[in-house]
Tab-separated table of C-alpha atoms and ligand atoms in Angstrom:
chain	number	residue	atom	x	y	z
A	26	MET	CA	-0.031	-0.041	-0.097
A	27	ILE	CA	1.270	3.564	-1.105
A	28	PRO	CA	-0.231	5.942	1.491
A	29	PHE	CA	-1.230	9.358	0.149
A	30	LEU	CA	1.049	10.934	2.881
A	31	ASP	CA	2.659	9.375	5.910
A	32	LEU	CA	3.684	12.228	8.342
A	33	LYS	CA	5.984	9.935	10.459
A	34	GLN	CA	7.919	9.219	7.159
A	35	ILE	CA	8.091	12.841	6.203
A	36	ASN	CA	9.591	13.761	9.542
A	37	GLU	CA	11.996	10.872	9.807
A	38	PRO	CA	14.868	12.747	8.241
A	39	HIS	CA	14.513	15.439	10.683
A	40	GLN	CA	14.222	13.334	13.782
A	41	ALA	CA	17.466	14.172	15.332
A	42	SER	CA	17.279	17.828	14.832
A	43	ILE	CA	13.681	17.923	16.130
A	44	GLN	CA	14.600	16.102	19.194
A	45	LYS	CA	17.379	18.628	19.916
A	46	ALA	CA	15.145	21.481	19.259
A	47	VAL	CA	12.447	20.072	21.663
A	48	GLU	CA	15.010	19.440	24.391
A	49	ARG	CA	16.325	22.911	23.937
A	50	VAL	CA	12.872	24.392	24.459
A	51	ILE	CA	12.245	22.162	27.455
A	52	GLU	CA	15.368	23.260	29.029
A	53	SER	CA	14.826	26.883	28.301
A	54	GLY	CA	11.879	27.279	30.705
A	55	TRP	CA	10.121	29.702	28.233
A	56	TYR	CA	7.129	28.373	25.950
A	57	VAL	CA	5.443	31.147	24.342
A	58	LEU	CA	6.656	34.097	22.175
A	59	GLY	CA	10.451	33.815	23.154
A	60	ARG	CA	13.652	33.331	21.557
A	61	GLU	CA	12.712	30.399	19.308
A	62	VAL	CA	9.821	32.242	17.757
A	63	GLU	CA	12.105	35.319	17.120
A	64	ALA	CA	14.742	33.103	15.604
A	65	PHE	CA	12.352	31.444	13.308
A	66	GLU	CA	10.897	34.687	12.312
A	67	HIS	CA	14.172	35.839	11.270
A	68	GLN	CA	15.055	32.797	9.467
A	69	PHE	CA	11.779	32.609	7.557
A	70	ALA	CA	11.856	36.219	6.616
A	71	ALA	CA	15.401	35.632	5.229
A	72	TYR	CA	13.977	32.730	3.390
A	73	CYS	CA	11.110	34.664	1.802
A	74	GLN	CA	13.483	37.775	1.369
A	75	THR	CA	10.867	39.881	3.183
A	76	ARG	CA	11.463	42.598	5.789
A	77	HIS	CA	9.160	40.975	8.491
A	78	CYS	CA	7.934	37.580	9.515
A	79	ILE	CA	5.382	37.315	12.367
A	80	GLY	CA	4.714	33.978	13.899
A	81	VAL	CA	1.107	33.158	14.686
A	82	ALA	CA	-1.178	30.095	15.741
A	83	ASN	CA	-2.265	28.865	12.358
A	84	GLY	CA	-2.740	29.686	8.643
A	85	LEU	CA	-6.282	30.889	9.078
A	86	ASP	CA	-5.332	33.431	11.747
A	87	ALA	CA	-2.394	34.655	9.723
A	88	LEU	CA	-4.879	35.717	6.803
A	89	MET	CA	-7.493	36.881	9.241
A	90	LEU	CA	-5.215	38.934	11.391
A	91	VAL	CA	-3.848	40.739	8.196
A	92	LEU	CA	-7.205	41.560	7.139
A	93	LYS	CA	-8.198	42.772	10.432
A	94	ALA	CA	-5.115	44.939	10.752
A	95	TRP	CA	-5.957	46.623	7.576
A	96	ASP	CA	-9.050	47.882	9.212
A	97	PHE	CA	-11.453	48.104	6.204
A	98	PRO	CA	-15.072	49.235	6.745
A	99	ALA	CA	-17.363	46.349	7.792
A	100	ASN	CA	-18.778	44.465	4.720
A	101	SER	CA	-15.933	45.503	2.373
A	102	GLU	CA	-15.403	43.056	-0.390
A	103	VAL	CA	-12.306	40.701	-0.859
A	104	ILE	CA	-11.741	38.929	-4.162
A	105	VAL	CA	-10.904	35.307	-3.896
A	106	ALA	CA	-11.027	32.385	-6.333
A	107	SER	CA	-14.187	30.208	-6.299
A	108	ASN	CA	-12.197	26.958	-5.786
A	109	ALA	CA	-10.165	28.303	-2.887
A	110	TYR	CA	-9.564	26.306	0.289
A	111	ILE	CA	-12.262	26.924	2.854
A	112	ALA	CA	-9.704	28.614	5.323
A	113	SER	CA	-9.008	31.398	2.708
A	114	VAL	CA	-12.542	32.354	2.547
A	115	LEU	CA	-13.188	31.935	6.414
A	116	SER	CA	-10.376	34.433	7.004
A	117	ILE	CA	-12.435	36.953	4.932
A	118	THR	CA	-15.767	36.219	6.863
A	119	HIS	CA	-14.156	36.242	10.306
A	120	ALA	CA	-12.481	39.797	9.534
A	121	GLY	CA	-16.166	41.036	9.014
A	122	LEU	CA	-15.635	41.102	5.228
A	123	VAL	CA	-17.442	39.606	2.250
A	124	PRO	CA	-15.900	37.085	-0.213
A	125	VAL	CA	-16.420	37.811	-3.804
A	126	PHE	CA	-15.887	34.620	-5.831
A	127	VAL	CA	-13.944	34.891	-9.047
A	128	GLU	CA	-13.473	31.736	-11.224
A	129	PRO	CA	-10.046	30.035	-11.623
A	130	ASP	CA	-8.262	29.238	-14.808
A	131	PRO	CA	-9.364	25.568	-15.275
A	132	ARG	CA	-5.819	24.646	-16.397
A	133	THR	CA	-3.788	26.043	-13.501
A	134	TYR	CA	-6.542	25.966	-10.790
A	135	LEU	CA	-5.497	29.631	-10.098
A	136	LEU	CA	-7.337	32.810	-9.833
A	137	ASP	CA	-7.754	34.150	-13.389
A	138	PRO	CA	-6.643	37.658	-13.622
A	139	THR	CA	-8.736	38.362	-16.628
A	140	HIS	CA	-11.994	37.967	-14.619
A	141	ILE	CA	-10.947	40.067	-11.658
A	142	GLU	CA	-11.821	43.605	-13.079
A	143	ALA	CA	-15.389	42.707	-13.630
A	144	ALA	CA	-15.828	41.768	-9.965
A	145	ILE	CA	-14.297	44.952	-8.629
A	146	THR	CA	-17.019	47.312	-7.031
A	147	PHE	CA	-16.868	50.508	-4.864
A	148	ARG	CA	-16.834	48.072	-1.897
A	149	THR	CA	-13.670	46.046	-3.086
A	150	LYS	CA	-10.645	46.426	-0.729
A	151	ALA	CA	-8.391	43.627	-1.269
A	152	ILE	CA	-7.545	40.670	-3.636
A	153	LEU	CA	-6.681	37.305	-1.966
A	154	PRO	CA	-4.795	35.127	-4.509
A	155	VAL	CA	-4.337	31.591	-3.125
A	156	HIS	CA	-1.167	29.842	-4.539
A	157	LEU	CA	-3.139	26.687	-4.691
A	158	TYR	CA	-1.360	23.352	-4.790
A	159	GLY	CA	2.041	25.069	-4.578
A	160	ARG	CA	2.004	27.184	-7.808
A	161	CYS	CA	2.123	30.918	-7.617
A	162	CYS	CA	-0.896	32.852	-9.018
A	163	ASP	CA	-0.095	35.191	-12.034
A	164	MET	CA	0.726	38.035	-9.755
A	165	ASN	CA	1.888	40.671	-12.212
A	166	PRO	CA	-1.554	41.385	-13.738
A	167	ILE	CA	-3.050	40.892	-10.120
A	168	ASN	CA	-0.793	43.577	-8.775
A	169	GLU	CA	-1.352	45.978	-11.617
A	170	LEU	CA	-5.131	45.703	-11.168
A	171	ALA	CA	-4.662	46.221	-7.343
A	172	GLN	CA	-2.586	49.335	-7.916
A	173	GLN	CA	-5.062	50.753	-10.567
A	174	TYR	CA	-7.899	50.324	-8.149
A	175	GLY	CA	-6.208	51.087	-4.912
A	176	LEU	CA	-6.652	47.502	-3.443
A	177	LYS	CA	-4.472	45.501	-1.109
A	178	VAL	CA	-3.073	42.203	-2.041
A	179	LEU	CA	-2.873	39.307	0.512
A	180	GLU	CA	-1.226	36.120	-0.736
A	181	ASP	CA	-2.370	32.875	0.696
A	182	ALA	CA	0.925	31.065	0.606
A	183	ALA	CA	-0.229	28.146	2.821
A	184	GLN	CA	0.677	25.732	0.077
A	185	ALA	CA	3.533	27.540	-1.535
A	186	HIS	CA	6.674	27.309	0.775
A	187	GLY	CA	9.636	27.862	-1.569
A	188	ALA	CA	7.602	28.665	-4.678
A	189	THR	CA	8.870	31.370	-6.876
A	190	TYR	CA	7.595	33.876	-9.498
A	191	GLU	CA	9.078	36.455	-11.876
A	192	CYS	CA	7.489	39.479	-10.169
A	193	ASN	CA	7.638	42.850	-11.669
A	194	ARG	CA	7.558	44.387	-8.317
A	195	ALA	CA	10.776	42.707	-7.293
A	196	LYS	CA	14.055	44.009	-7.498
A	197	VAL	CA	15.429	40.677	-8.064
A	198	SER	CA	13.616	38.147	-10.501
A	199	HIS	CA	12.078	34.950	-9.198
A	200	ARG	CA	10.856	36.387	-6.054
A	201	ARG	CA	9.580	33.925	-3.527
A	202	ALA	CA	6.012	33.346	-2.571
A	203	GLY	CA	5.197	35.480	0.461
A	204	ASN	CA	6.961	38.427	-1.039
A	205	LEU	CA	4.836	38.967	-4.116
A	206	GLY	CA	2.042	41.243	-2.597
A	207	ASP	CA	1.487	43.561	0.485
A	208	ALA	CA	1.285	40.650	2.855
A	209	ALA	CA	1.145	36.848	2.897
A	210	GLY	CA	-0.429	34.398	5.351
A	211	TRP	CA	1.338	30.854	5.966
A	212	SER	CA	0.284	27.795	7.526
A	213	PHE	CA	2.816	25.308	8.848
A	214	TYR	CA	0.119	22.586	9.441
A	215	PRO	CA	1.996	19.265	9.723
A	216	SER	CA	1.155	18.193	5.965
A	217	LYS	CA	2.318	21.401	4.448
A	218	ASN	CA	5.771	21.539	2.606
A	219	LEU	CA	7.191	23.069	5.820
A	220	GLY	CA	5.128	21.535	8.629
A	221	ALA	CA	5.160	21.669	12.296
A	222	LEU	CA	4.309	18.953	14.820
A	223	GLY	CA	0.879	20.704	15.434
A	224	ASP	CA	-0.665	23.948	14.427
A	225	ALA	CA	1.500	26.941	13.381
A	226	GLY	CA	1.369	29.945	11.027
A	227	ALA	CA	3.025	33.126	10.023
A	228	ILE	CA	2.608	36.458	8.074
A	229	THR	CA	5.269	37.712	5.988
A	230	THR	CA	5.301	41.489	4.797
A	231	ASN	CA	7.725	44.265	3.848
A	232	ASP	CA	5.205	46.823	5.403
A	233	ASP	CA	6.713	47.999	8.801
A	234	ALA	CA	3.432	49.515	10.153
A	235	LEU	CA	1.485	46.276	9.320
A	236	ALA	CA	4.013	44.278	10.915
A	237	ASP	CA	3.829	46.150	14.093
A	238	ALA	CA	-0.014	45.896	13.954
A	239	VAL	CA	-0.183	42.152	13.520
A	240	ARG	CA	2.389	41.741	16.299
A	241	ALA	CA	-0.114	43.229	18.507
A	242	TRP	CA	-3.131	41.674	16.990
A	243	ARG	CA	-1.628	38.133	17.598
A	244	ASN	CA	-1.318	39.104	21.383
A	245	TYR	CA	-4.470	40.430	22.678
A	246	GLY	CA	-3.965	43.652	20.586
A	247	SER	CA	-1.161	44.521	22.857
A	248	ALA	CA	2.315	45.905	21.854
A	249	GLU	CA	3.160	46.828	25.455
A	250	LYS	CA	2.352	44.233	28.260
A	251	TYR	CA	-1.153	45.061	29.537
A	252	VAL	CA	-1.670	47.925	27.227
A	253	ASN	CA	-4.326	47.082	24.671
A	254	GLU	CA	-4.659	49.020	21.419
A	255	TYR	CA	-6.933	46.492	19.513
A	256	LEU	CA	-9.616	44.014	20.279
A	257	GLY	CA	-6.923	41.442	19.606
A	258	HIS	CA	-6.690	37.819	19.670
A	259	ASN	CA	-4.635	35.071	21.217
A	260	SER	CA	-2.858	33.779	18.258
A	261	ARG	CA	0.587	33.229	19.358
A	262	LEU	CA	3.242	30.697	17.975
A	263	ASP	CA	4.523	28.335	20.456
A	264	GLU	CA	8.272	28.112	21.223
A	265	LEU	CA	8.160	24.340	20.596
A	266	GLN	CA	6.511	24.725	17.064
A	267	ALA	CA	8.981	27.486	16.216
A	268	ALA	CA	12.110	25.328	17.237
A	269	VAL	CA	10.740	22.432	15.288
A	270	LEU	CA	10.319	24.746	12.208
A	271	SER	CA	13.733	26.209	12.557
A	272	ALA	CA	15.060	22.581	12.537
A	273	LYS	CA	13.208	21.635	9.384
A	274	LEU	CA	13.643	24.914	7.243
A	275	PRO	CA	17.236	24.017	6.192
A	276	LEU	CA	15.957	20.899	4.400
A	277	LEU	CA	12.953	22.731	2.648
A	278	ASN	CA	14.644	23.485	-0.514
A	279	LYS	CA	16.190	20.105	-0.963
A	280	GLU	CA	12.610	18.450	-0.104
A	281	ASN	CA	10.959	20.704	-2.696
A	282	ASP	CA	13.469	19.594	-5.454
A	283	ARG	CA	12.625	16.178	-4.661
A	284	ARG	CA	8.933	17.003	-5.199
A	285	ARG	CA	9.884	18.633	-8.478
A	286	ILE	CA	11.628	15.596	-9.856
A	287	LEU	CA	8.632	13.401	-8.781
A	288	ALA	CA	6.131	15.918	-10.374
A	289	GLU	CA	8.109	15.787	-13.550
A	290	ARG	CA	8.148	11.876	-13.590
A	291	TYR	CA	4.365	12.021	-13.443
A	292	LEU	CA	4.238	14.699	-16.120
A	293	THR	CA	6.201	12.824	-18.581
A	294	GLY	CA	5.386	9.317	-17.554
A	295	ILE	CA	1.367	9.495	-17.450
A	296	LYS	CA	0.064	8.706	-20.750
A	297	ASN	CA	-3.607	7.937	-19.905
A	298	PRO	CA	-5.652	10.153	-22.262
A	299	ASP	CA	-8.424	10.474	-19.584
A	300	VAL	CA	-6.182	11.995	-17.220
A	301	MET	CA	-5.730	15.875	-17.585
A	302	LEU	CA	-2.409	16.725	-16.025
A	303	PRO	CA	-1.273	19.973	-14.374
A	304	PRO	CA	0.697	22.310	-16.627
A	305	ALA	CA	4.270	21.405	-17.154
A	306	ASP	CA	5.603	24.942	-17.943
A	307	GLN	CA	6.712	25.808	-14.266
A	308	ILE	CA	8.103	22.840	-12.877
A	309	GLU	CA	11.071	24.668	-11.190
A	310	GLN	CA	9.026	27.359	-9.809
A	311	ASP	CA	6.229	25.385	-8.483
A	312	ALA	CA	6.490	24.029	-4.793
A	313	TRP	CA	4.404	21.028	-5.667
A	314	HIS	CA	2.493	20.858	-2.474
A	315	LEU	CA	0.053	18.705	-4.358
A	316	PHE	CA	-0.066	17.007	-7.690
A	317	VAL	CA	-3.763	17.479	-8.732
A	318	ILE	CA	-5.113	15.775	-12.018
A	319	GLN	CA	-8.526	15.810	-13.441
A	320	HIS	CA	-10.438	12.735	-14.453
A	321	PRO	CA	-14.049	12.705	-15.989
A	322	GLN	CA	-14.843	9.703	-13.719
A	323	ARG	CA	-12.903	10.683	-10.625
A	324	ASP	CA	-14.478	8.620	-8.096
A	325	HIS	CA	-14.285	5.525	-10.376
A	326	PHE	CA	-10.442	6.410	-11.024
A	327	GLN	CA	-9.951	6.738	-7.361
A	328	MET	CA	-11.369	3.423	-6.495
A	329	TYR	CA	-9.307	1.785	-9.251
A	330	LEU	CA	-6.079	3.239	-7.726
A	331	ARG	CA	-7.208	2.203	-4.250
A	332	GLU	CA	-7.837	-1.446	-5.245
A	333	ARG	CA	-4.329	-1.408	-6.550
A	334	GLY	CA	-2.839	-0.087	-3.273
A	335	ILE	CA	-2.487	3.574	-4.162
A	336	GLY	CA	-3.765	6.182	-1.802
A	337	THR	CA	-5.153	9.315	-3.220
A	338	ASP	CA	-7.012	12.289	-1.727
A	339	ILE	CA	-9.562	15.015	-2.986
A	340	HIS	CA	-8.639	18.689	-2.529
A	341	TYR	CA	-11.416	19.401	-2.282
A	342	PRO	CA	-14.743	17.685	-2.662
A	343	ILE	CA	-17.043	20.658	-2.083
A	344	PRO	CA	-16.460	24.264	-3.282
A	345	PRO	CA	-16.898	27.064	-0.632
A	346	HIS	CA	-20.134	28.501	-2.122
A	347	GLN	CA	-21.866	24.902	-1.770
A	348	GLN	CA	-20.856	24.483	1.838
A	349	LEU	CA	-23.574	24.615	4.488
A	350	ALA	CA	-21.636	27.251	6.242
A	351	TYR	CA	-21.936	29.495	3.289
A	352	THR	CA	-25.602	28.914	2.353
A	353	PRO	CA	-26.127	32.764	1.499
A	354	PHE	CA	-23.833	31.897	-1.489
A	355	ALA	CA	-25.605	28.743	-2.451
A	356	TYR	CA	-27.396	30.582	-5.329
A	357	LEU	CA	-24.125	31.217	-7.114
A	358	SER	CA	-23.337	29.410	-10.259
A	359	LEU	CA	-19.570	28.743	-10.473
A	360	PRO	CA	-19.301	26.128	-13.080
A	361	ILE	CA	-15.535	26.045	-13.316
A	362	ALA	CA	-14.966	25.594	-9.547
A	363	GLU	CA	-17.864	22.990	-9.538
A	364	GLN	CA	-16.255	21.072	-12.277
A	365	LEU	CA	-12.870	21.021	-10.599
A	366	HIS	CA	-14.177	19.839	-7.220
A	367	GLN	CA	-15.930	16.981	-9.261
A	368	ASN	CA	-12.951	15.955	-11.314
A	369	GLY	CA	-9.835	16.838	-9.221
A	370	LEU	CA	-7.869	14.053	-7.706
A	371	SER	CA	-4.415	14.314	-5.644
A	372	LEU	CA	-1.818	11.696	-6.496
A	373	PRO	CA	0.741	10.894	-3.621
A	374	LEU	CA	3.597	13.414	-3.971
A	375	ASN	CA	5.909	14.030	-1.007
A	376	PRO	CA	9.721	13.684	-0.299
A	377	ALA	CA	9.246	10.287	1.207
A	378	LEU	CA	7.886	8.688	-2.045
A	379	THR	CA	10.342	6.388	-3.592
A	380	ASP	CA	11.162	6.118	-7.307
A	381	ASP	CA	9.787	2.619	-7.516
A	382	GLU	CA	6.553	3.713	-5.989
A	383	VAL	CA	6.178	6.516	-8.589
A	384	THR	CA	6.981	4.061	-11.287
A	385	TYR	CA	4.118	1.708	-9.987
A	386	ILE	CA	1.849	4.530	-9.722
A	387	ILE	CA	2.510	5.629	-13.381
A	388	GLU	CA	2.281	2.292	-14.773
A	389	THR	CA	-1.075	1.507	-12.877
A	390	ILE	CA	-2.514	4.735	-14.285
A	391	ASN	CA	-1.272	4.039	-17.872
A	392	SER	CA	-2.455	0.413	-17.728
A	393	MET	CA	-6.055	1.548	-16.908
A	394	SER	CA	-6.491	3.355	-20.237
A	395	GLN	CA	-5.298	0.230	-22.168
A	396	ARG	CA	-7.664	-2.131	-20.267
A	397	ALA	CA	-10.478	0.245	-21.059
A	398	LYS	CA	-9.791	0.038	-24.852
A	399	GLU	CA	-9.370	-3.812	-24.862
B	9	PLP	C1	-3.732	24.868	5.109
B	9	PLP	C2	-4.390	26.031	4.433
B	9	PLP	C3	-4.912	27.205	5.299
B	9	PLP	C4	-5.155	27.134	6.679
B	9	PLP	O1	-4.074	26.940	7.460
B	9	PLP	P1	-4.351	26.345	8.899
B	9	PLP	O2	-3.062	26.283	9.504
B	9	PLP	O3	-4.874	24.920	8.765
B	9	PLP	O4	-5.458	27.231	9.703
B	9	PLP	C5	-5.179	28.240	4.383
B	9	PLP	N1	-5.204	28.322	3.040
B	9	PLP	C6	-4.677	27.395	2.435
B	9	PLP	C7	-4.561	27.454	0.799
B	9	PLP	C8	-4.210	26.216	3.121
B	9	PLP	O5	-3.785	25.152	2.251
């Protein structure tokens, strides 16, 4: 059986350094917002090439706290892709704002910049591009539109640790995700490319004032102990999780390179005409958090693979506007998102996957089309 993802396997190469990190924290006697968090914030800011990184409790909070800190009028609108992960949309709602769904490009799964302008109203305050599955959204046209209409850009980089994009705003080309807009929200949920041993998140930005504000927002709205400027939250990053992330960060690029090699093998090896592969034009820039194909009989295809010992997953089975939590949006017709949620299937792709396993997966997928023809 090839599991879709085995977190124990993923963390095995880090075991010694994680153990050292955990012991260091136990010894320190300091467990919340201390030296480990500060150290990780510096390391991750350097990795993303941003001026600031602010550790928070999780990815949803990272996005929500930025939106709150921007202090838009209640019910302002935020543009987000109709196939976004639910947490991206919840961050908008929990900040007292209204999501406006724009359909993605059906090939890349990413917010389609050509559809954004028609969705902008006098209430629009921000665009929330989600770098879904590890590939950066087309940020140049998104930033241009934002500038033209005076909107903020908040990247949801929760799936894009180490992804790059040739950004016009950048002084250097190939700027990393997290440094392509006004601010970015990160998740270090255990299954992400950089994952903690529990919940963790961060915000990256080059905006000094925003960095100060979210530092206060994560800690009861307080920059100075017992003095409260905002109706803040408790969304602090643990010392333990920060220490684990610092231990794992040095191997992130190597692990992403392994993901790229495996993705390329899928892209060149899978010849089943019923399987629509993701585009192969940005293998090196993509962080390949997930390898999502489309199949017209997705559920049948998933069952076929499961019967042959291959675990897969669906990201995601229900689009946000069709969730019970979002019944006010149930009237919307968003056919591209609806089709992607119906046809999308994630194949195993992680640094622990072996060459032989990938060979077997490719052969199994290709043999299915031959059997169908016979
Ligand atoms: C994981 C994820 C989040 C939320 O992160 P949590 O740490 O689980 O709150 C947000 N957006 C995207 C795209 C994600 O993949």
